[in-house]
Short mmCIF file of C-alpha atoms in Angstrom, two decimals:
data_model
loop_
_atom_site.label_atom_id
_atom_site.label_comp_id
_atom_site.label_asym_id
_atom_site.label_seq_id
_atom_site.Cartn_x
_atom_site.Cartn_y
_atom_site.Cartn_z
CA MET A 3 76.29 114.03 164.88
CA SER A 4 78.36 117.00 166.43
CA LEU A 5 81.00 118.46 164.66
CA ASP A 6 83.37 121.46 165.93
CA PRO A 7 82.10 124.70 164.63
CA PRO A 8 83.97 126.08 161.51
CA THR A 9 86.90 128.35 162.72
CA TYR A 10 85.96 131.03 160.24
CA LEU A 11 82.45 131.21 161.29
CA HIS A 12 83.14 130.94 164.93
CA SER A 13 85.73 133.74 164.81
CA LEU A 14 83.10 136.02 162.81
CA GLN A 15 80.42 135.44 165.30
CA ASN A 16 82.83 136.28 168.24
CA ASN A 17 83.79 139.40 166.59
CA ILE A 18 80.05 140.44 166.22
CA ARG A 19 79.31 139.73 169.63
CA ALA A 20 82.11 142.00 170.94
CA ARG A 21 80.78 144.95 168.91
CA PRO A 22 78.90 147.79 170.79
CA ILE A 23 75.47 148.43 169.26
CA PRO A 24 73.85 151.88 169.95
CA TRP A 25 70.56 150.26 170.78
CA GLU A 26 68.84 153.46 172.25
CA GLY A 27 69.75 155.26 168.85
CA ALA A 28 68.14 152.60 167.05
CA VAL A 29 65.12 152.99 169.10
CA ARG A 30 65.01 156.73 168.52
CA ALA A 31 65.42 155.98 164.87
CA GLY A 32 62.49 153.74 164.77
CA THR A 33 64.59 150.97 163.75
CA ILE A 34 63.51 148.81 166.50
CA THR A 35 60.89 149.23 169.15
CA ASP A 36 61.43 149.91 172.87
CA LYS A 37 59.60 146.66 173.36
CA ASP A 38 62.14 144.92 171.21
CA LEU A 39 65.10 146.39 173.07
CA LYS A 40 63.80 145.22 176.38
CA LYS A 41 63.51 141.64 175.06
CA ILE A 42 66.91 141.78 173.53
CA LYS A 43 68.77 143.13 176.59
CA ALA A 44 67.06 140.57 178.78
CA VAL A 45 68.81 137.61 176.91
CA ASP A 46 72.07 139.52 175.68
CA LYS A 47 75.43 139.00 177.49
CA VAL A 48 73.81 136.84 180.24
CA ARG A 49 74.64 133.43 181.56
CA LYS A 50 72.86 130.59 179.57
CA ASP A 51 70.74 129.33 182.32
CA GLN A 52 69.29 133.02 182.81
CA ARG A 53 68.85 133.21 178.97
CA ARG A 54 67.07 129.98 178.89
CA GLN A 55 64.81 130.82 181.69
CA THR A 56 63.78 134.17 180.21
CA VAL A 57 62.88 132.58 176.86
CA GLU A 58 60.90 129.80 178.36
CA ALA A 59 58.99 132.22 180.56
CA GLU A 60 58.00 134.21 177.34
CA PRO A 61 58.25 131.95 174.31
CA ASP A 62 55.70 133.79 172.21
CA ALA A 63 57.45 137.09 172.84
CA TYR A 64 60.78 135.84 171.49
CA ARG A 65 59.04 133.94 168.53
CA SER A 66 57.66 137.36 167.54
CA LEU A 67 61.01 139.05 168.11
CA ILE A 68 62.75 136.73 165.94
CA ILE A 69 60.24 135.80 163.19
CA GLY A 70 57.36 138.34 163.77
CA GLY A 71 53.60 137.59 164.17
CA ASP A 72 50.27 138.47 162.99
CA GLN A 73 50.57 142.05 163.87
CA GLU A 74 54.31 142.34 164.55
CA LYS A 75 57.42 142.55 162.33
CA SER A 76 60.67 140.60 163.05
CA VAL A 77 63.32 142.74 164.21
CA LEU A 78 65.19 141.37 161.16
CA ASP A 79 62.66 143.16 158.93
CA SER A 80 62.41 146.26 160.95
CA ALA A 81 66.20 146.62 161.06
CA SER A 82 66.79 145.71 157.59
CA ARG A 83 68.56 148.98 156.69
CA ARG A 84 71.07 148.61 159.62
CA ALA A 85 73.61 145.96 158.77
CA ASP A 86 75.24 146.11 162.23
CA VAL A 87 71.86 145.31 163.93
CA VAL A 88 70.81 142.48 161.57
CA GLN A 89 74.30 140.95 162.14
CA TYR A 90 74.10 141.11 165.71
CA MET A 91 70.49 139.77 165.92
CA LEU A 92 71.52 136.84 163.56
CA VAL A 93 74.39 136.01 165.95
CA LEU A 94 72.06 136.48 168.99
CA THR A 95 69.30 134.11 167.29
CA GLY A 96 71.92 131.40 166.70
CA ASP A 97 73.04 131.57 170.39
CA LEU A 98 69.39 131.27 171.59
CA LEU A 99 68.67 128.35 169.26
CA ASN A 100 71.59 126.54 170.87
CA ASP A 101 71.04 127.69 174.37
CA VAL A 102 67.36 127.19 174.71
CA PRO A 103 66.31 123.58 173.70
CA SER A 104 62.60 124.54 173.57
CA LEU A 105 62.99 127.44 171.22
CA PRO A 106 63.31 125.73 167.75
CA SER A 107 60.03 123.92 168.37
CA VAL A 108 58.34 127.38 169.38
CA LEU A 109 59.58 128.90 166.13
CA LEU A 110 58.75 125.89 164.04
CA GLU A 111 55.09 125.83 165.18
CA TYR A 112 54.65 129.22 163.37
CA PRO A 113 53.28 128.74 159.79
CA ASP A 114 56.21 130.11 157.92
CA PRO A 115 59.15 130.15 160.50
CA TYR A 116 62.01 130.68 157.48
CA ARG A 117 60.20 133.70 155.93
CA PRO A 118 62.43 136.53 157.68
CA PHE A 119 65.59 134.56 156.87
CA LEU A 120 65.48 133.35 153.31
CA PRO A 121 65.74 136.80 151.59
CA LEU A 122 68.93 137.50 153.63
CA LEU A 123 70.74 134.55 151.79
CA THR A 124 70.54 136.54 148.49
CA ASN A 125 71.64 139.81 150.43
CA SER A 126 74.97 139.85 148.59
CA THR A 127 76.80 138.01 145.88
CA ASN A 128 80.10 138.28 147.93
CA PRO A 129 80.66 134.87 149.59
CA GLU A 130 82.42 136.46 152.44
CA ASP A 131 79.43 139.04 153.27
CA PRO A 132 78.49 138.38 156.90
CA ILE A 133 74.83 138.61 156.49
CA PRO A 134 74.25 135.45 154.25
CA LEU A 135 76.94 133.68 156.21
CA LEU A 136 75.27 134.21 159.59
CA THR A 137 71.80 133.63 157.98
CA SER A 138 72.94 130.24 156.56
CA ALA A 139 73.96 129.14 160.20
CA VAL A 140 70.49 130.11 161.77
CA LEU A 141 68.68 128.42 158.88
CA THR A 142 70.97 125.31 159.13
CA SER A 143 70.02 125.10 162.79
CA LEU A 144 66.33 125.56 162.47
CA LEU A 145 66.01 123.46 159.46
CA SER A 146 68.07 120.62 161.19
CA SER A 147 65.68 120.87 164.21
CA ALA A 148 62.76 120.66 161.74
CA GLN A 149 63.67 117.42 160.70
CA THR A 150 64.10 115.98 164.18
CA GLU A 151 60.84 117.48 165.28
CA PHE A 152 58.81 116.65 162.36
CA PRO A 153 60.39 113.61 160.63
CA LYS A 154 57.44 113.84 158.23
CA SER A 155 58.44 116.57 155.72
CA LYS A 156 56.67 119.76 155.77
CA PRO A 157 55.98 122.06 152.36
CA LYS A 158 57.75 125.05 153.94
CA THR A 159 60.87 123.01 154.90
CA ASP A 160 60.92 121.45 151.55
CA GLN A 161 60.87 124.99 149.94
CA ALA A 162 63.33 126.36 152.47
CA LEU A 163 65.97 123.38 152.07
CA PRO A 164 66.75 123.87 148.31
CA LYS A 165 67.44 127.61 148.95
CA LEU A 166 69.73 127.00 151.59
CA TYR A 167 71.53 124.29 149.62
CA GLN A 168 71.84 126.67 146.68
CA TYR A 169 73.55 129.25 148.83
CA LEU A 170 75.77 126.81 150.61
CA SER A 171 76.83 125.50 147.08
CA THR A 172 78.22 129.11 146.34
CA LEU A 173 80.68 128.61 149.42
CA THR A 174 81.85 125.15 148.13
CA LYS A 175 82.58 126.66 144.82
CA THR A 176 85.06 129.04 146.19
CA GLN A 177 88.86 128.37 146.76
CA ASP A 178 88.49 129.39 150.20
CA SER A 179 88.78 126.16 152.45
CA GLY A 180 87.19 127.97 155.32
CA LEU A 181 84.10 128.87 153.52
CA GLN A 182 83.97 125.36 151.96
CA ASP A 183 84.19 123.87 155.31
CA ILE A 184 81.29 125.92 156.73
CA ALA A 185 78.98 124.81 153.73
CA VAL A 186 80.12 121.10 154.18
CA GLN A 187 79.46 121.03 157.88
CA ALA A 188 76.12 122.52 157.26
CA TYR A 189 75.27 120.03 154.79
CA SER A 190 76.20 117.26 157.35
CA SER A 191 73.71 118.81 159.83
CA LEU A 192 70.94 118.74 157.11
CA LEU A 193 71.36 115.55 155.40
CA ARG A 194 69.52 113.81 158.27
CA THR A 195 66.40 112.40 156.45
CA LYS A 196 65.51 110.69 153.28
CA ARG A 197 63.65 113.85 152.04
CA SER A 198 66.68 116.15 152.69
CA ARG A 199 68.93 113.72 150.75
CA GLU A 200 66.48 113.56 148.00
CA LEU A 201 66.58 117.39 147.62
CA PHE A 202 70.20 117.49 147.82
CA TRP A 203 70.55 114.80 145.06
CA ASN A 204 68.08 116.79 142.89
CA GLN A 205 70.39 119.68 143.00
CA ARG A 206 73.59 117.68 142.53
CA ASP A 207 75.15 120.02 139.77
CA ASP A 208 75.33 122.73 142.33
CA THR A 209 75.49 120.64 145.72
CA LEU A 210 77.36 117.43 145.09
CA ASN A 211 79.65 118.21 142.19
CA PRO A 212 81.80 120.75 143.92
CA LEU A 213 82.25 118.33 146.66
CA ILE A 214 83.41 115.59 144.30
CA ASP A 215 85.85 118.12 142.72
CA ILE A 216 87.37 118.61 146.36
CA LEU A 217 87.80 114.79 146.51
CA ARG A 218 89.37 114.73 143.03
CA THR A 219 91.79 117.36 143.97
CA ALA A 220 92.76 115.41 147.17
CA ALA A 221 93.12 112.20 144.93
CA GLY A 222 95.57 114.11 142.58
CA ALA A 223 92.96 114.06 139.65
CA THR A 224 90.53 116.47 138.13
CA ALA A 225 87.25 116.17 136.18
CA ASP A 226 89.28 116.35 132.78
CA ASN A 227 92.20 114.03 134.08
CA ASP A 228 91.19 110.92 135.70
CA SER A 229 94.19 108.78 134.65
CA SER A 230 95.70 109.01 138.31
CA LEU A 231 92.50 107.37 139.47
CA TRP A 232 92.97 104.38 137.23
CA ASN A 233 96.80 103.80 137.29
CA GLY A 234 97.02 104.50 141.30
CA ARG A 235 100.24 106.43 140.71
CA THR A 236 99.82 108.73 143.72
CA SER A 237 101.08 107.04 146.90
CA ILE A 238 100.29 107.70 150.38
CA ARG A 239 103.78 109.29 150.85
CA THR A 240 102.31 112.30 149.23
CA THR A 241 100.07 112.90 152.12
CA THR A 242 100.94 114.91 155.23
CA GLU A 243 99.37 115.93 158.61
CA ALA A 244 98.38 119.15 156.98
CA GLY A 245 96.63 117.67 153.95
CA LEU A 246 96.71 115.68 150.64
CA SER A 247 97.24 116.55 147.15
CA GLY A 248 96.21 120.05 145.98
CA GLY A 249 96.43 121.25 149.65
CA ILE A 250 93.21 119.69 150.65
CA GLY A 251 93.19 119.72 154.61
CA LEU A 252 92.30 116.39 156.35
CA GLN A 253 89.61 118.15 158.35
CA LEU A 254 88.01 119.26 155.10
CA LEU A 255 88.46 115.80 153.53
CA TYR A 256 86.87 114.20 156.43
CA HIS A 257 83.95 116.48 156.58
CA VAL A 258 83.31 116.03 152.61
CA LEU A 259 83.43 112.39 153.05
CA LEU A 260 81.07 112.48 155.98
CA ALA A 261 78.47 114.44 153.85
CA ILE A 262 78.81 111.94 150.93
CA TRP A 263 78.49 109.15 153.34
CA GLN A 264 75.27 110.58 154.55
CA LEU A 265 73.92 110.90 151.07
CA SER A 266 74.96 107.20 150.34
CA PHE A 267 72.16 106.06 152.62
CA GLU A 268 70.13 106.47 149.59
CA GLY A 269 72.35 104.21 147.63
CA SER A 270 69.57 102.74 145.23
CA LEU A 271 68.86 106.52 144.32
CA VAL A 272 72.34 107.86 143.86
CA GLY A 273 74.66 104.80 143.14
CA LYS A 274 74.22 104.58 139.38
CA GLY A 275 74.39 108.30 138.85
CA LEU A 276 77.37 108.67 141.00
CA GLU A 277 79.15 105.98 138.92
CA LYS A 278 78.04 107.20 135.52
CA ASP A 279 78.70 110.94 136.17
CA GLN A 280 81.68 110.75 138.64
CA GLU A 281 83.34 107.41 138.43
CA ILE A 282 82.73 107.05 142.17
CA VAL A 283 84.31 103.81 142.58
CA ALA A 284 87.45 104.61 141.03
CA LEU A 285 87.70 107.99 143.02
CA TYR A 286 87.19 106.17 146.16
CA THR A 287 89.43 103.40 145.50
CA GLN A 288 92.20 106.00 144.92
CA LEU A 289 91.30 107.83 148.20
CA LEU A 290 91.39 104.57 150.00
CA ARG A 291 95.08 104.14 148.72
CA LEU A 292 95.82 107.63 150.11
CA SER A 293 93.80 107.48 153.34
CA PRO A 294 95.93 108.48 156.13
CA LYS A 295 93.55 108.00 159.07
CA GLU A 296 91.25 105.23 160.31
CA LYS A 297 88.40 107.63 160.36
CA THR A 298 88.56 108.66 156.80
CA THR A 299 88.98 104.94 155.72
CA ARG A 300 85.92 104.09 157.72
CA LEU A 301 83.93 106.50 155.80
CA LEU A 302 85.30 105.39 152.23
CA LEU A 303 84.47 101.89 153.00
CA SER A 304 81.03 102.40 154.40
CA THR A 305 80.14 104.61 151.68
CA LEU A 306 81.40 102.12 148.90
CA LEU A 307 79.21 99.51 150.82
CA ASN A 308 76.28 101.52 150.86
CA LEU A 309 76.56 102.00 147.15
CA LEU A 310 77.39 98.74 146.28
CA GLU A 311 74.78 96.74 148.35
CA PRO A 312 71.42 97.86 146.48
CA SER A 313 70.72 94.98 143.74
CA SER A 314 69.89 97.78 141.35
CA ASN A 315 73.48 99.06 141.45
CA LYS A 316 75.49 95.83 141.26
CA SER A 317 75.53 95.48 137.59
CA LEU A 318 77.26 98.62 137.09
CA LEU A 319 79.34 99.28 140.23
CA LEU A 320 80.72 95.81 140.99
CA PRO A 321 82.37 95.50 137.62
CA ALA A 322 83.81 98.82 137.99
CA ALA A 323 85.11 97.82 141.43
CA VAL A 324 86.94 94.84 140.04
CA THR A 325 88.28 96.63 136.84
CA ILE A 326 89.80 99.37 139.29
CA ARG A 327 91.42 96.38 141.43
CA LEU A 328 89.44 97.23 144.68
CA PRO A 329 89.63 93.47 145.66
CA ALA A 330 93.44 93.70 145.84
CA LEU A 331 93.32 96.98 147.70
CA LEU A 332 90.88 95.35 150.20
CA ALA A 333 93.22 92.41 150.65
CA ASN A 334 96.17 94.92 151.45
CA LEU A 335 93.98 96.94 153.85
CA LYS A 336 93.34 93.51 155.65
CA SER A 337 97.16 93.33 156.36
CA ARG A 338 97.32 96.54 158.13
CA HIS A 339 96.77 96.99 162.00
CA LEU A 340 93.25 98.48 161.77
CA THR A 341 91.29 98.71 165.01
CA ASP A 342 87.89 100.30 164.42
CA PRO A 343 85.20 97.63 164.67
CA ASP A 344 82.85 99.22 162.26
CA LEU A 345 85.69 99.52 159.51
CA LEU A 346 86.62 95.92 159.94
CA ASP A 347 82.90 94.91 159.52
CA ASP A 348 82.59 97.02 156.35
CA LEU A 349 86.07 95.76 155.00
CA ARG A 350 84.79 92.13 155.65
CA SER A 351 81.44 92.81 153.98
CA LEU A 352 82.83 94.39 150.99
CA THR A 353 85.53 91.66 150.56
CA ASP A 354 82.81 88.98 150.73
CA MET A 355 80.58 90.71 148.21
CA LEU A 356 83.47 91.09 145.82
CA SER A 357 84.67 87.64 146.24
CA GLU A 358 81.30 86.22 145.49
CA TYR A 359 80.84 88.44 142.32
CA THR A 360 84.38 87.70 141.02
CA SER A 361 83.92 83.77 141.55
CA SER A 362 81.01 83.95 139.24
CA GLN A 363 82.62 85.92 136.40
CA THR A 364 83.99 84.45 133.09
CA THR A 365 86.88 86.11 131.32
CA PHE A 366 84.46 87.32 128.84
CA ASP A 367 82.40 89.09 131.74
CA GLU A 368 85.41 90.71 133.04
CA TYR A 369 86.41 92.18 129.56
CA ALA A 370 82.83 93.37 128.85
CA ALA A 371 82.64 94.82 132.42
CA GLU A 372 85.89 96.77 131.67
CA VAL A 373 84.66 97.94 128.38
CA GLN A 374 81.48 99.14 130.01
CA THR A 375 83.31 101.33 132.55
CA GLY A 376 84.58 103.26 129.45
CA HIS A 377 88.08 103.23 130.75
CA LEU A 378 90.57 100.56 129.47
CA ARG A 379 93.84 99.28 131.08
CA TRP A 380 96.13 96.57 130.09
CA SER A 381 94.37 93.62 131.88
CA PRO A 382 95.03 90.09 130.77
CA PRO A 383 92.41 89.58 128.26
CA HIS A 384 93.62 92.56 125.86
CA ARG A 385 96.73 90.43 124.99
CA SER A 386 95.69 86.93 125.24
CA GLY A 387 95.38 85.16 121.91
CA SER A 388 93.33 82.51 123.29
CA PHE A 389 90.81 84.94 124.61
CA TRP A 390 90.41 86.62 121.22
CA ARG A 391 89.97 83.29 119.36
CA GLU A 392 87.43 82.09 121.89
CA ASN A 393 85.36 85.45 122.23
CA ALA A 394 86.00 87.85 119.34
CA ARG A 395 82.76 86.62 117.46
CA LYS A 396 80.79 86.93 120.71
CA ILE A 397 82.07 90.44 121.32
CA LEU A 398 81.02 91.50 117.82
CA ASP A 399 77.45 89.86 117.98
CA ASP A 400 76.53 90.03 121.65
CA ASN A 401 73.63 92.22 122.79
CA GLN A 402 73.39 93.99 119.18
CA SER A 403 77.13 94.76 119.05
CA GLU A 404 77.00 96.64 122.38
CA LEU A 405 80.78 96.19 123.14
CA PRO A 406 82.13 97.42 119.67
CA LYS A 407 79.75 100.54 120.04
CA LYS A 408 81.21 101.11 123.43
CA LEU A 409 84.75 100.74 122.10
CA VAL A 410 83.97 103.31 119.38
CA GLU A 411 82.52 105.86 121.96
CA ILE A 412 85.89 105.22 123.89
CA MET A 413 88.00 105.97 120.80
CA GLN A 414 86.35 108.99 119.93
CA LYS A 415 87.52 110.82 123.19
CA LYS A 416 90.96 112.38 122.97
CA TRP A 417 92.29 110.92 126.41
CA GLU A 418 94.97 113.58 126.38
CA ASP A 419 96.10 112.52 129.95
CA ASP A 420 95.78 108.79 129.37
CA LYS A 421 96.79 107.69 125.91
CA GLN A 422 97.10 104.16 126.90
CA VAL A 423 93.37 103.88 126.50
CA LEU A 424 93.54 104.69 122.78
CA ALA A 425 96.25 102.15 122.43
CA ILE A 426 94.35 99.43 124.14
CA ALA A 427 91.32 100.11 122.11
CA CYS A 428 93.34 99.96 118.73
CA ASN A 429 94.88 96.56 120.17
CA ASP A 430 91.35 95.16 120.60
CA ILE A 431 90.22 96.24 117.18
CA ALA A 432 93.18 94.70 115.67
CA TRP A 433 92.30 91.44 117.37
CA LEU A 434 88.51 91.67 116.24
CA VAL A 435 89.71 92.08 112.55
CA LYS A 436 92.25 89.30 112.84
CA GLU A 437 89.79 86.75 114.34
CA VAL A 438 86.56 87.63 112.53
CA PRO A 439 87.76 89.33 109.20
CA GLU A 440 84.48 88.76 107.67
CA ASN A 441 82.93 91.34 109.96
CA ARG A 442 85.13 94.13 109.06
CA ALA A 443 82.27 95.90 107.15
CA GLN A 444 80.29 95.81 110.59
CA LEU A 445 83.21 97.72 112.30
CA GLU A 446 83.59 100.08 109.30
CA LYS A 447 79.91 101.16 109.50
CA LEU A 448 80.50 102.05 113.18
CA GLY A 449 83.34 104.46 112.09
CA VAL A 450 86.01 102.30 113.59
CA LYS A 451 88.51 101.96 110.37
CA VAL A 452 88.30 105.92 109.96
CA ARG A 453 89.21 106.54 113.66
CA VAL A 454 91.90 103.92 113.64
CA MET A 455 93.49 105.59 110.60
CA GLU A 456 93.26 108.99 112.14
CA LEU A 457 95.16 107.63 115.29
CA MET A 458 98.18 106.50 112.97
CA THR A 459 99.37 110.15 113.39
CA ASP A 460 98.86 110.48 117.02
CA GLU A 461 101.80 112.05 119.12
CA ASN A 462 101.96 108.99 121.35
CA GLU A 463 104.21 106.28 120.13
CA ALA A 464 102.09 103.51 121.60
CA VAL A 465 98.89 104.78 119.92
CA ARG A 466 100.52 104.90 116.63
CA TRP A 467 101.97 101.35 116.90
CA GLU A 468 98.56 99.77 117.99
CA SER A 469 96.56 101.71 115.30
CA LEU A 470 99.22 100.78 112.74
CA ARG A 471 98.77 97.00 113.70
CA ALA A 472 95.02 97.44 113.51
CA VAL A 473 95.11 98.94 110.04
CA GLY A 474 97.49 96.31 109.03
CA GLU A 475 95.12 93.62 109.77
CA TRP A 476 92.55 95.43 107.78
CA LEU A 477 94.98 95.66 104.81
CA ARG A 478 96.06 92.03 105.13
CA TYR A 479 92.64 90.79 104.54
CA SER A 480 91.89 93.38 101.80
CA PHE A 481 95.02 91.98 99.88
CA ASP A 482 93.96 88.47 100.52
CA GLU A 483 90.85 89.14 98.85
#
């Protein structure tokens, strides 16, 4: 998988290559040795084929120059006080790794090939500091090669990856899209194996969450305001060639989607967590509505398929997909003129999976699945008298009152940006009291009555009306008694 190098990093590297370094002065000061200088000059500012021949003729010498040896220091260690030399050597090392195919293997044969680089990641807390940035590029190349050369994970690689992930996460947490793109492209280069994806998931608060925040911004939502994910208000007309909502560029969006798609190959590991913590199905459904390019649509569909396919995920993710009306959106996508064969295959597989699921569901199953998502909308059961007459008692009694407890959990939230959720919850409570009045005490023990009465003074008119109706049902049976 090859991506164009991030513009910000590419420009930085070119600027450093063009800087004159007083090498002889560095030798006289004891910063580097004369032997080091000869090796550097033999591969600096020469043609790629000459550079490759030189390194291939003396692989151990260049391994010693870059990462040191039993008796010799790495040039990065010996020149640690000269930032200009360190920066130049990091860029040159990156060039050598790219231009000499055999060099990564030579370095990786050393017992601890990452030792000279890892301390440089914490050289500064400034995300624009060149040394950690350049170091992360070298480590990304080296660790990516390690996964290709040695598919079975090695302890030193497993120790280095989390440290690199931690540094890259500091870039994704900035508001600079150039720095974010450097990190996201590095993630894509690293998420090649099951082990690297597991380590990434283990650090998800730092690695994954900032990527999800970028997607939420693109979808017109935030972690504190998911209402647009559920009502689908944002339209494709809000997207432009420059980017989507919140100024997220299409290139950054694509790279973020690519990294999460790679993570989704561990669907059975990450699927439930992504839905519980991030409401990934709602987020990706909204992004599908907005997706301006086939390449982003392809990644969105493929990721959803990877997450929905594992049997361990179906009970949580399939109901969420139906509640968010993903089947209707897929039907709409089918009517578009799409040409990518992989996209069409994934669209067909998702459609078939959801069709099979919905055909086996009763109205009660649909209602229960919606409540379990933790986000209510005015779906047909909420206002159907026949539904409540047939199912109210089952809702109260099924699985140790699981659904009423979930309703209470939903009602305890403020829902500042989606008040209709509270109105719907009050509506449901009114129906439960009306159809099974003898179980009012059961609801009162859960704190339902107190919360409903609190909502009678809510600023939202619909919430006040539905809560008043629910309290009215309580009072009606109280007076009857």
